Amino acid sequence: MGVPAHISIHDVAPDTLEPVRNMIDTLRGIGVDRVMLLVIPGGTWTPEGIDQLRTWFGEGHLPAGHGWTHRVEHRKTLWHKLHGVLISRYVAEHLALDREQIVELIRRNHAWFGQQGLPSPTHYVPPAWAMGTVSRRDLDGLPFDTYETLTGVYDRRRRQFIRSPLMGFQADTRFRAAALTVSNVWNRKVSRGGMPLRLALHPHDLQLRLRDDLLRWCAELDTRPEMET
């Protein structure tokens, strides 16, 4: 039995279903049978796309909310611009919204699953893990049970924040590959102290520079979709 680790596939949307399917099939080939799927509701979902989600959830993969469009046209503040350059590019959707808009987006995200006849998710991850100006008190009144950021997970039921190291593999440049390699080794080491470990996969990671690392870590660790806090 390896080190326990939560594994998720981000950016599940109408235009990523094929690479997500490839990711799921590849993971199954190395013994990872269930993951959490972070769904972006705001795209043009067809009945066939919804049926694919229903099939995956029926197979035991878990749903999670992940923003609405996962895209912003303009970075709103200096912090948003710095965040975009260093981390998120143009996907940190919450950072372009005020508090009331973020609250409405999270409620709308949760409601979408039921409107499509899909299982209701209990976990929410803002795009690029950037929660924006909402407070934990705001989250306490929203429908998800757990909320994920770069540094860990907030459980509104327990009113508790759990620190959790994060590993990523979205290495589309040499700089990102080098930075993620160092970060992943460090966070793997930190997780040996007992903190829950998170592996964040993206649909095209198998075509990027850290494919081998991704497969090696997923095979070595005891991966599961549940976000245990």
JSON list of C-alpha atoms in Angstrom, two decimals:
[
{"chain": "A", "resi": 1, "resn": "MET", "atom": "CA", "xyz": [0.00, 0.00, 0.00]},
{"chain": "A", "resi": 2, "resn": "GLY", "atom": "CA", "xyz": [1.47, 3.36, -1.06]},
{"chain": "A", "resi": 3, "resn": "VAL", "atom": "CA", "xyz": [1.12, 6.82, 0.40]},
{"chain": "A", "resi": 4, "resn": "PRO", "atom": "CA", "xyz": [-2.57, 7.91, 0.29]},
{"chain": "A", "resi": 5, "resn": "ALA", "atom": "CA", "xyz": [-3.22, 10.62, -2.32]},
{"chain": "A", "resi": 6, "resn": "HIS", "atom": "CA", "xyz": [-6.30, 12.31, -3.70]},
{"chain": "A", "resi": 7, "resn": "ILE", "atom": "CA", "xyz": [-6.31, 12.39, -7.51]},
{"chain": "A", "resi": 8, "resn": "SER", "atom": "CA", "xyz": [-8.42, 14.65, -9.72]},
{"chain": "A", "resi": 9, "resn": "ILE", "atom": "CA", "xyz": [-8.73, 15.52, -13.40]},
{"chain": "A", "resi": 10, "resn": "HIS", "atom": "CA", "xyz": [-9.38, 19.22, -13.97]},
{"chain": "A", "resi": 11, "resn": "ASP", "atom": "CA", "xyz": [-11.12, 21.11, -16.77]},
{"chain": "A", "resi": 12, "resn": "VAL", "atom": "CA", "xyz": [-13.70, 18.51, -17.79]},
{"chain": "A", "resi": 13, "resn": "ALA", "atom": "CA", "xyz": [-15.62, 20.39, -20.50]},
{"chain": "A", "resi": 14, "resn": "PRO", "atom": "CA", "xyz": [-17.28, 19.68, -23.86]},
{"chain": "A", "resi": 15, "resn": "ASP", "atom": "CA", "xyz": [-14.02, 20.27, -25.75]},
{"chain": "A", "resi": 16, "resn": "THR", "atom": "CA", "xyz": [-11.85, 18.13, -23.44]},
{"chain": "A", "resi": 17, "resn": "LEU", "atom": "CA", "xyz": [-13.93, 14.95, -23.23]},
{"chain": "A", "resi": 18, "resn": "GLU", "atom": "CA", "xyz": [-11.68, 13.01, -25.60]},
{"chain": "A", "resi": 19, "resn": "PRO", "atom": "CA", "xyz": [-8.39, 13.73, -23.76]},
{"chain": "A", "resi": 20, "resn": "VAL", "atom": "CA", "xyz": [-10.18, 13.17, -20.43]},
{"chain": "A", "resi": 21, "resn": "ARG", "atom": "CA", "xyz": [-11.33, 9.78, -21.72]},
{"chain": "A", "resi": 22, "resn": "ASN", "atom": "CA", "xyz": [-7.76, 8.99, -22.75]},
{"chain": "A", "resi": 23, "resn": "MET", "atom": "CA", "xyz": [-6.52, 10.04, -19.30]},
{"chain": "A", "resi": 24, "resn": "ILE", "atom": "CA", "xyz": [-9.09, 7.85, -17.54]},
{"chain": "A", "resi": 25, "resn": "ASP", "atom": "CA", "xyz": [-8.23, 4.86, -19.75]},
{"chain": "A", "resi": 26, "resn": "THR", "atom": "CA", "xyz": [-4.49, 5.36, -19.23]},
{"chain": "A", "resi": 27, "resn": "LEU", "atom": "CA", "xyz": [-4.87, 5.62, -15.46]},
{"chain": "A", "resi": 28, "resn": "ARG", "atom": "CA", "xyz": [-7.00, 2.49, -15.41]},
{"chain": "A", "resi": 29, "resn": "GLY", "atom": "CA", "xyz": [-4.12, 0.70, -17.14]},
{"chain": "A", "resi": 30, "resn": "ILE", "atom": "CA", "xyz": [-1.82, 1.45, -14.18]},
{"chain": "A", "resi": 31, "resn": "GLY", "atom": "CA", "xyz": [-4.39, 0.51, -11.55]},
{"chain": "A", "resi": 32, "resn": "VAL", "atom": "CA", "xyz": [-6.16, 3.83, -10.87]},
{"chain": "A", "resi": 33, "resn": "ASP", "atom": "CA", "xyz": [-9.84, 2.97, -11.28]},
{"chain": "A", "resi": 34, "resn": "ARG", "atom": "CA", "xyz": [-11.55, 6.02, -9.76]},
{"chain": "A", "resi": 35, "resn": "VAL", "atom": "CA", "xyz": [-10.75, 9.74, -9.83]},
{"chain": "A", "resi": 36, "resn": "MET", "atom": "CA", "xyz": [-12.53, 13.01, -9.12]},
{"chain": "A", "resi": 37, "resn": "LEU", "atom": "CA", "xyz": [-13.65, 14.88, -12.26]},
{"chain": "A", "resi": 38, "resn": "LEU", "atom": "CA", "xyz": [-13.69, 18.69, -12.04]},
{"chain": "A", "resi": 39, "resn": "VAL", "atom": "CA", "xyz": [-16.50, 19.79, -14.35]},
{"chain": "A", "resi": 40, "resn": "ILE", "atom": "CA", "xyz": [-16.84, 23.21, -16.01]},
{"chain": "A", "resi": 41, "resn": "PRO", "atom": "CA", "xyz": [-20.61, 23.64, -16.56]},
{"chain": "A", "resi": 42, "resn": "GLY", "atom": "CA", "xyz": [-20.63, 26.79, -18.69]},
{"chain": "A", "resi": 43, "resn": "GLY", "atom": "CA", "xyz": [-19.72, 25.34, -22.07]},
{"chain": "A", "resi": 44, "resn": "THR", "atom": "CA", "xyz": [-21.99, 24.04, -24.82]},
{"chain": "A", "resi": 45, "resn": "TRP", "atom": "CA", "xyz": [-22.87, 20.65, -23.38]},
{"chain": "A", "resi": 46, "resn": "THR", "atom": "CA", "xyz": [-24.63, 18.23, -25.73]},
{"chain": "A", "resi": 47, "resn": "PRO", "atom": "CA", "xyz": [-26.83, 15.31, -24.62]},
{"chain": "A", "resi": 48, "resn": "GLU", "atom": "CA", "xyz": [-23.96, 13.01, -25.62]},
{"chain": "A", "resi": 49, "resn": "GLY", "atom": "CA", "xyz": [-21.55, 14.93, -23.40]},
{"chain": "A", "resi": 50, "resn": "ILE", "atom": "CA", "xyz": [-23.92, 14.74, -20.44]},
{"chain": "A", "resi": 51, "resn": "ASP", "atom": "CA", "xyz": [-24.34, 11.01, -21.08]},
{"chain": "A", "resi": 52, "resn": "GLN", "atom": "CA", "xyz": [-20.55, 10.62, -20.97]},
{"chain": "A", "resi": 53, "resn": "LEU", "atom": "CA", "xyz": [-20.46, 12.33, -17.57]},
{"chain": "A", "resi": 54, "resn": "ARG", "atom": "CA", "xyz": [-23.30, 10.12, -16.37]},
{"chain": "A", "resi": 55, "resn": "THR", "atom": "CA", "xyz": [-21.37, 7.03, -17.50]},
{"chain": "A", "resi": 56, "resn": "TRP", "atom": "CA", "xyz": [-18.20, 8.10, -15.71]},
{"chain": "A", "resi": 57, "resn": "PHE", "atom": "CA", "xyz": [-20.07, 8.86, -12.50]},
{"chain": "A", "resi": 58, "resn": "GLY", "atom": "CA", "xyz": [-21.84, 5.53, -12.79]},
{"chain": "A", "resi": 59, "resn": "GLU", "atom": "CA", "xyz": [-18.41, 3.86, -12.95]},
{"chain": "A", "resi": 60, "resn": "GLY", "atom": "CA", "xyz": [-17.48, 5.40, -9.62]},
{"chain": "A", "resi": 61, "resn": "HIS", "atom": "CA", "xyz": [-15.67, 8.58, -10.62]},
{"chain": "A", "resi": 62, "resn": "LEU", "atom": "CA", "xyz": [-16.72, 11.50, -8.43]},
{"chain": "A", "resi": 63, "resn": "PRO", "atom": "CA", "xyz": [-18.12, 14.86, -9.61]},
{"chain": "A", "resi": 64, "resn": "ALA", "atom": "CA", "xyz": [-16.73, 18.20, -8.47]},
{"chain": "A", "resi": 65, "resn": "GLY", "atom": "CA", "xyz": [-17.52, 21.79, -9.36]},
{"chain": "A", "resi": 66, "resn": "HIS", "atom": "CA", "xyz": [-14.90, 23.88, -11.17]},
{"chain": "A", "resi": 67, "resn": "GLY", "atom": "CA", "xyz": [-15.96, 27.46, -11.91]},
{"chain": "A", "resi": 68, "resn": "TRP", "atom": "CA", "xyz": [-18.39, 28.28, -14.69]},
{"chain": "A", "resi": 69, "resn": "THR", "atom": "CA", "xyz": [-16.47, 29.15, -17.89]},
{"chain": "A", "resi": 70, "resn": "HIS", "atom": "CA", "xyz": [-12.92, 28.73, -16.52]},
{"chain": "A", "resi": 71, "resn": "ARG", "atom": "CA", "xyz": [-11.96, 31.80, -18.52]},
{"chain": "A", "resi": 72, "resn": "VAL", "atom": "CA", "xyz": [-11.56, 35.57, -18.18]},
{"chain": "A", "resi": 73, "resn": "GLU", "atom": "CA", "xyz": [-10.98, 38.05, -20.98]},
{"chain": "A", "resi": 74, "resn": "HIS", "atom": "CA", "xyz": [-9.30, 40.73, -18.86]},
{"chain": "A", "resi": 75, "resn": "ARG", "atom": "CA", "xyz": [-7.36, 40.50, -15.61]},
{"chain": "A", "resi": 76, "resn": "LYS", "atom": "CA", "xyz": [-9.06, 42.86, -13.22]},
{"chain": "A", "resi": 77, "resn": "THR", "atom": "CA", "xyz": [-6.44, 43.87, -10.61]},
{"chain": "A", "resi": 78, "resn": "LEU", "atom": "CA", "xyz": [-2.66, 44.00, -10.26]},
{"chain": "A", "resi": 79, "resn": "TRP", "atom": "CA", "xyz": [-2.83, 40.81, -8.15]},
{"chain": "A", "resi": 80, "resn": "HIS", "atom": "CA", "xyz": [-4.91, 39.14, -10.88]},
{"chain": "A", "resi": 81, "resn": "LYS", "atom": "CA", "xyz": [-2.32, 40.17, -13.48]},
{"chain": "A", "resi": 82, "resn": "LEU", "atom": "CA", "xyz": [0.56, 38.81, -11.39]},
{"chain": "A", "resi": 83, "resn": "HIS", "atom": "CA", "xyz": [-1.38, 35.63, -10.67]},
{"chain": "A", "resi": 84, "resn": "GLY", "atom": "CA", "xyz": [-2.01, 35.23, -14.39]},
{"chain": "A", "resi": 85, "resn": "VAL", "atom": "CA", "xyz": [1.65, 35.67, -15.34]},
{"chain": "A", "resi": 86, "resn": "LEU", "atom": "CA", "xyz": [3.01, 33.38, -12.63]},
{"chain": "A", "resi": 87, "resn": "ILE", "atom": "CA", "xyz": [0.28, 30.75, -12.26]},
{"chain": "A", "resi": 88, "resn": "SER", "atom": "CA", "xyz": [-3.06, 30.93, -14.01]},
{"chain": "A", "resi": 89, "resn": "ARG", "atom": "CA", "xyz": [-2.76, 32.80, -17.32]},
{"chain": "A", "resi": 90, "resn": "TYR", "atom": "CA", "xyz": [-6.40, 33.64, -18.22]},
{"chain": "A", "resi": 91, "resn": "VAL", "atom": "CA", "xyz": [-8.32, 31.01, -16.23]},
{"chain": "A", "resi": 92, "resn": "ALA", "atom": "CA", "xyz": [-8.58, 32.45, -12.68]},
{"chain": "A", "resi": 93, "resn": "GLU", "atom": "CA", "xyz": [-12.27, 33.18, -13.10]},
{"chain": "A", "resi": 94, "resn": "HIS", "atom": "CA", "xyz": [-13.01, 34.16, -9.48]},
{"chain": "A", "resi": 95, "resn": "LEU", "atom": "CA", "xyz": [-10.40, 36.93, -9.48]},
{"chain": "A", "resi": 96, "resn": "ALA", "atom": "CA", "xyz": [-12.40, 38.85, -12.11]},
{"chain": "A", "resi": 97, "resn": "LEU", "atom": "CA", "xyz": [-15.56, 38.82, -9.93]},
{"chain": "A", "resi": 98, "resn": "ASP", "atom": "CA", "xyz": [-16.72, 40.54, -6.76]},
{"chain": "A", "resi": 99, "resn": "ARG", "atom": "CA", "xyz": [-17.93, 38.67, -3.67]},
{"chain": "A", "resi": 100, "resn": "GLU", "atom": "CA", "xyz": [-21.61, 38.53, -4.66]},
{"chain": "A", "resi": 101, "resn": "GLN", "atom": "CA", "xyz": [-20.76, 37.31, -8.16]},
{"chain": "A", "resi": 102, "resn": "ILE", "atom": "CA", "xyz": [-18.54, 34.53, -6.80]},
{"chain": "A", "resi": 103, "resn": "VAL", "atom": "CA", "xyz": [-21.26, 33.37, -4.40]},
{"chain": "A", "resi": 104, "resn": "GLU", "atom": "CA", "xyz": [-23.77, 33.31, -7.27]},
{"chain": "A", "resi": 105, "resn": "LEU", "atom": "CA", "xyz": [-21.32, 31.41, -9.52]},
{"chain": "A", "resi": 106, "resn": "ILE", "atom": "CA", "xyz": [-20.75, 28.71, -6.88]},
{"chain": "A", "resi": 107, "resn": "ARG", "atom": "CA", "xyz": [-24.49, 28.27, -6.31]},
{"chain": "A", "resi": 108, "resn": "ARG", "atom": "CA", "xyz": [-25.12, 28.10, -10.05]},
{"chain": "A", "resi": 109, "resn": "ASN", "atom": "CA", "xyz": [-22.34, 25.56, -10.50]},
{"chain": "A", "resi": 110, "resn": "HIS", "atom": "CA", "xyz": [-23.81, 23.24, -7.86]},
{"chain": "A", "resi": 111, "resn": "ALA", "atom": "CA", "xyz": [-27.35, 23.56, -9.22]},
{"chain": "A", "resi": 112, "resn": "TRP", "atom": "CA", "xyz": [-26.26, 22.69, -12.77]},
{"chain": "A", "resi": 113, "resn": "PHE", "atom": "CA", "xyz": [-25.51, 19.07, -11.92]},
{"chain": "A", "resi": 114, "resn": "GLY", "atom": "CA", "xyz": [-29.02, 18.43, -10.61]},
{"chain": "A", "resi": 115, "resn": "GLN", "atom": "CA", "xyz": [-30.54, 20.22, -13.59]},
{"chain": "A", "resi": 116, "resn": "GLN", "atom": "CA", "xyz": [-28.73, 17.75, -15.87]},
{"chain": "A", "resi": 117, "resn": "GLY", "atom": "CA", "xyz": [-29.82, 14.73, -13.84]},
{"chain": "A", "resi": 118, "resn": "LEU", "atom": "CA", "xyz": [-26.27, 14.17, -12.58]},
{"chain": "A", "resi": 119, "resn": "PRO", "atom": "CA", "xyz": [-25.12, 13.40, -9.02]},
{"chain": "A", "resi": 120, "resn": "SER", "atom": "CA", "xyz": [-24.64, 16.53, -6.92]},
{"chain": "A", "resi": 121, "resn": "PRO", "atom": "CA", "xyz": [-20.97, 17.18, -6.11]},
{"chain": "A", "resi": 122, "resn": "THR", "atom": "CA", "xyz": [-19.74, 17.84, -2.59]},
{"chain": "A", "resi": 123, "resn": "HIS", "atom": "CA", "xyz": [-16.34, 19.30, -3.54]},
{"chain": "A", "resi": 124, "resn": "TYR", "atom": "CA", "xyz": [-15.53, 22.59, -5.28]},
{"chain": "A", "resi": 125, "resn": "VAL", "atom": "CA", "xyz": [-12.26, 23.80, -6.80]},
{"chain": "A", "resi": 126, "resn": "PRO", "atom": "CA", "xyz": [-12.08, 27.37, -8.15]},
{"chain": "A", "resi": 127, "resn": "PRO", "atom": "CA", "xyz": [-10.18, 27.69, -11.44]},
{"chain": "A", "resi": 128, "resn": "ALA", "atom": "CA", "xyz": [-6.44, 27.89, -10.73]},
{"chain": "A", "resi": 129, "resn": "TRP", "atom": "CA", "xyz": [-7.34, 27.35, -7.04]},
{"chain": "A", "resi": 130, "resn": "ALA", "atom": "CA", "xyz": [-8.01, 31.12, -6.75]},
{"chain": "A", "resi": 131, "resn": "MET", "atom": "CA", "xyz": [-11.05, 31.56, -4.50]},
{"chain": "A", "resi": 132, "resn": "GLY", "atom": "CA", "xyz": [-11.17, 35.35, -4.71]},
{"chain": "A", "resi": 133, "resn": "THR", "atom": "CA", "xyz": [-12.87, 37.68, -2.23]},
{"chain": "A", "resi": 134, "resn": "VAL", "atom": "CA", "xyz": [-15.31, 35.24, -0.60]},
{"chain": "A", "resi": 135, "resn": "SER", "atom": "CA", "xyz": [-14.69, 34.45, 3.06]},
{"chain": "A", "resi": 136, "resn": "ARG", "atom": "CA", "xyz": [-14.96, 31.16, 4.89]},
{"chain": "A", "resi": 137, "resn": "ARG", "atom": "CA", "xyz": [-18.16, 32.48, 6.42]},
{"chain": "A", "resi": 138, "resn": "ASP", "atom": "CA", "xyz": [-19.51, 32.87, 2.87]},
{"chain": "A", "resi": 139, "resn": "LEU", "atom": "CA", "xyz": [-18.49, 29.30, 2.07]},
{"chain": "A", "resi": 140, "resn": "ASP", "atom": "CA", "xyz": [-20.25, 28.05, 5.21]},
{"chain": "A", "resi": 141, "resn": "GLY", "atom": "CA", "xyz": [-23.56, 29.08, 3.63]},
{"chain": "A", "resi": 142, "resn": "LEU", "atom": "CA", "xyz": [-22.91, 27.55, 0.20]},
{"chain": "A", "resi": 143, "resn": "PRO", "atom": "CA", "xyz": [-23.92, 24.05, -0.95]},
{"chain": "A", "resi": 144, "resn": "PHE", "atom": "CA", "xyz": [-20.56, 22.28, -1.29]},
{"chain": "A", "resi": 145, "resn": "ASP", "atom": "CA", "xyz": [-19.03, 20.53, 1.73]},
{"chain": "A", "resi": 146, "resn": "THR", "atom": "CA", "xyz": [-15.36, 21.10, 0.89]},
{"chain": "A", "resi": 147, "resn": "TYR", "atom": "CA", "xyz": [-13.48, 23.84, -0.97]},
{"chain": "A", "resi": 148, "resn": "GLU", "atom": "CA", "xyz": [-9.97, 23.51, -2.37]},
{"chain": "A", "resi": 149, "resn": "THR", "atom": "CA", "xyz": [-7.26, 26.17, -2.72]},
{"chain": "A", "resi": 150, "resn": "LEU", "atom": "CA", "xyz": [-3.54, 26.03, -3.52]},
{"chain": "A", "resi": 151, "resn": "THR", "atom": "CA", "xyz": [-2.56, 25.34, 0.08]},
{"chain": "A", "resi": 152, "resn": "GLY", "atom": "CA", "xyz": [-5.27, 22.90, 1.14]},
{"chain": "A", "resi": 153, "resn": "VAL", "atom": "CA", "xyz": [-8.96, 22.18, 1.70]},
{"chain": "A", "resi": 154, "resn": "TYR", "atom": "CA", "xyz": [-11.60, 23.95, 3.77]},
{"chain": "A", "resi": 155, "resn": "ASP", "atom": "CA", "xyz": [-14.29, 21.70, 5.27]},
{"chain": "A", "resi": 156, "resn": "ARG", "atom": "CA", "xyz": [-17.32, 23.84, 6.08]},
{"chain": "A", "resi": 157, "resn": "ARG", "atom": "CA", "xyz": [-18.96, 21.06, 8.10]},
{"chain": "A", "resi": 158, "resn": "ARG", "atom": "CA", "xyz": [-16.09, 21.05, 10.59]},
{"chain": "A", "resi": 159, "resn": "ARG", "atom": "CA", "xyz": [-15.19, 24.73, 10.10]},
{"chain": "A", "resi": 160, "resn": "GLN", "atom": "CA", "xyz": [-11.65, 23.46, 9.58]},
{"chain": "A", "resi": 161, "resn": "PHE", "atom": "CA", "xyz": [-8.88, 24.09, 7.05]},
{"chain": "A", "resi": 162, "resn": "ILE", "atom": "CA", "xyz": [-6.61, 21.13, 6.26]},
{"chain": "A", "resi": 163, "resn": "ARG", "atom": "CA", "xyz": [-3.22, 21.86, 4.73]},
{"chain": "A", "resi": 164, "resn": "SER", "atom": "CA", "xyz": [-2.49, 19.56, 1.81]},
{"chain": "A", "resi": 165, "resn": "PRO", "atom": "CA", "xyz": [0.56, 19.51, -0.52]},
{"chain": "A", "resi": 166, "resn": "LEU", "atom": "CA", "xyz": [-0.24, 19.73, -4.22]},
{"chain": "A", "resi": 167, "resn": "MET", "atom": "CA", "xyz": [1.45, 18.01, -7.18]},
{"chain": "A", "resi": 168, "resn": "GLY", "atom": "CA", "xyz": [0.85, 19.14, -10.76]},
{"chain": "A", "resi": 169, "resn": "PHE", "atom": "CA", "xyz": [1.96, 18.11, -14.24]},
{"chain": "A", "resi": 170, "resn": "GLN", "atom": "CA", "xyz": [0.74, 20.84, -16.62]},
{"chain": "A", "resi": 171, "resn": "ALA", "atom": "CA", "xyz": [4.24, 21.37, -18.01]},
{"chain": "A", "resi": 172, "resn": "ASP", "atom": "CA", "xyz": [3.83, 22.94, -21.45]},
{"chain": "A", "resi": 173, "resn": "THR", "atom": "CA", "xyz": [7.15, 24.83, -21.28]},
{"chain": "A", "resi": 174, "resn": "ARG", "atom": "CA", "xyz": [10.64, 23.96, -20.05]},
{"chain": "A", "resi": 175, "resn": "PHE", "atom": "CA", "xyz": [10.33, 26.52, -17.27]},
{"chain": "A", "resi": 176, "resn": "ARG", "atom": "CA", "xyz": [7.06, 25.03, -16.02]},
{"chain": "A", "resi": 177, "resn": "ALA", "atom": "CA", "xyz": [8.47, 21.52, -16.25]},
{"chain": "A", "resi": 178, "resn": "ALA", "atom": "CA", "xyz": [11.48, 22.48, -14.14]},
{"chain": "A", "resi": 179, "resn": "ALA", "atom": "CA", "xyz": [9.42, 24.40, -11.59]},
{"chain": "A", "resi": 180, "resn": "LEU", "atom": "CA", "xyz": [6.83, 21.63, -11.25]},
{"chain": "A", "resi": 181, "resn": "THR", "atom": "CA", "xyz": [9.49, 18.94, -10.92]},
{"chain": "A", "resi": 182, "resn": "VAL", "atom": "CA", "xyz": [11.08, 20.75, -7.97]},
{"chain": "A", "resi": 183, "resn": "SER", "atom": "CA", "xyz": [7.69, 21.53, -6.42]},
{"chain": "A", "resi": 184, "resn": "ASN", "atom": "CA", "xyz": [6.45, 17.96, -6.82]},
{"chain": "A", "resi": 185, "resn": "VAL", "atom": "CA", "xyz": [9.50, 16.42, -5.18]},
{"chain": "A", "resi": 186, "resn": "TRP", "atom": "CA", "xyz": [9.22, 18.87, -2.28]},
{"chain": "A", "resi": 187, "resn": "ASN", "atom": "CA", "xyz": [5.48, 18.33, -1.78]},
{"chain": "A", "resi": 188, "resn": "ARG", "atom": "CA", "xyz": [5.90, 14.56, -1.95]},
{"chain": "A", "resi": 189, "resn": "LYS", "atom": "CA", "xyz": [8.49, 14.86, 0.81]},
{"chain": "A", "resi": 190, "resn": "VAL", "atom": "CA", "xyz": [6.21, 17.11, 2.89]},
{"chain": "A", "resi": 191, "resn": "SER", "atom": "CA", "xyz": [3.35, 14.59, 2.57]},
{"chain": "A", "resi": 192, "resn": "ARG", "atom": "CA", "xyz": [5.42, 12.00, 4.44]},
{"chain": "A", "resi": 193, "resn": "GLY", "atom": "CA", "xyz": [4.71, 14.05, 7.55]},
{"chain": "A", "resi": 194, "resn": "GLY", "atom": "CA", "xyz": [1.11, 12.89, 7.44]},
{"chain": "A", "resi": 195, "resn": "MET", "atom": "CA", "xyz": [-0.56, 15.67, 5.45]},
{"chain": "A", "resi": 196, "resn": "PRO", "atom": "CA", "xyz": [-2.97, 14.49, 2.72]},
{"chain": "A", "resi": 197, "resn": "LEU", "atom": "CA", "xyz": [-1.45, 14.70, -0.75]},
{"chain": "A", "resi": 198, "resn": "ARG", "atom": "CA", "xyz": [-3.22, 15.99, -3.88]},
{"chain": "A", "resi": 199, "resn": "LEU", "atom": "CA", "xyz": [-2.39, 15.11, -7.49]},
{"chain": "A", "resi": 200, "resn": "ALA", "atom": "CA", "xyz": [-3.96, 17.55, -9.95]},
{"chain": "A", "resi": 201, "resn": "LEU", "atom": "CA", "xyz": [-4.09, 16.25, -13.53]},
{"chain": "A", "resi": 202, "resn": "HIS", "atom": "CA", "xyz": [-5.20, 18.17, -16.60]},
{"chain": "A", "resi": 203, "resn": "PRO", "atom": "CA", "xyz": [-6.63, 16.70, -19.81]},
{"chain": "A", "resi": 204, "resn": "HIS", "atom": "CA", "xyz": [-3.53, 17.19, -21.97]},
{"chain": "A", "resi": 205, "resn": "ASP", "atom": "CA", "xyz": [-0.86, 16.32, -19.39]},
{"chain": "A", "resi": 206, "resn": "LEU", "atom": "CA", "xyz": [-0.11, 12.99, -21.06]},
{"chain": "A", "resi": 207, "resn": "GLN", "atom": "CA", "xyz": [1.12, 14.91, -24.12]},
{"chain": "A", "resi": 208, "resn": "LEU", "atom": "CA", "xyz": [3.33, 17.26, -22.07]},
{"chain": "A", "resi": 209, "resn": "ARG", "atom": "CA", "xyz": [6.83, 17.12, -20.60]},
{"chain": "A", "resi": 210, "resn": "LEU", "atom": "CA", "xyz": [6.01, 15.41, -17.27]},
{"chain": "A", "resi": 211, "resn": "ARG", "atom": "CA", "xyz": [4.03, 12.45, -18.62]},
{"chain": "A", "resi": 212, "resn": "ASP", "atom": "CA", "xyz": [6.46, 9.91, -17.19]},
{"chain": "A", "resi": 213, "resn": "ASP", "atom": "CA", "xyz": [6.46, 11.58, -13.77]},
{"chain": "A", "resi": 214, "resn": "LEU", "atom": "CA", "xyz": [2.66, 11.65, -13.78]},
{"chain": "A", "resi": 215, "resn": "LEU", "atom": "CA", "xyz": [2.38, 7.93, -14.50]},
{"chain": "A", "resi": 216, "resn": "ARG", "atom": "CA", "xyz": [5.11, 7.04, -12.03]},
{"chain": "A", "resi": 217, "resn": "TRP", "atom": "CA", "xyz": [3.58, 8.99, -9.15]},
{"chain": "A", "resi": 218, "resn": "CYS", "atom": "CA", "xyz": [0.09, 7.70, -9.86]},
{"chain": "A", "resi": 219, "resn": "ALA", "atom": "CA", "xyz": [1.37, 4.12, -9.91]},
{"chain": "A", "resi": 220, "resn": "GLU", "atom": "CA", "xyz": [3.42, 4.50, -6.72]},
{"chain": "A", "resi": 221, "resn": "LEU", "atom": "CA", "xyz": [0.87, 6.32, -4.57]},
{"chain": "A", "resi": 222, "resn": "ASP", "atom": "CA", "xyz": [-2.35, 4.97, -3.10]},
{"chain": "A", "resi": 223, "resn": "THR", "atom": "CA", "xyz": [-4.65, 7.17, -5.17]},
{"chain": "A", "resi": 224, "resn": "ARG", "atom": "CA", "xyz": [-8.36, 7.61, -4.51]},
{"chain": "A", "resi": 225, "resn": "PRO", "atom": "CA", "xyz": [-10.95, 10.18, -5.59]},
{"chain": "A", "resi": 226, "resn": "GLU", "atom": "CA", "xyz": [-12.27, 11.11, -2.14]},
{"chain": "A", "resi": 227, "resn": "MET", "atom": "CA", "xyz": [-10.96, 14.29, -0.63]},
{"chain": "A", "resi": 228, "resn": "GLU", "atom": "CA", "xyz": [-10.32, 13.05, 2.90]},
{"chain": "A", "resi": 229, "resn": "THR", "atom": "CA", "xyz": [-10.11, 15.72, 5.54]}
]
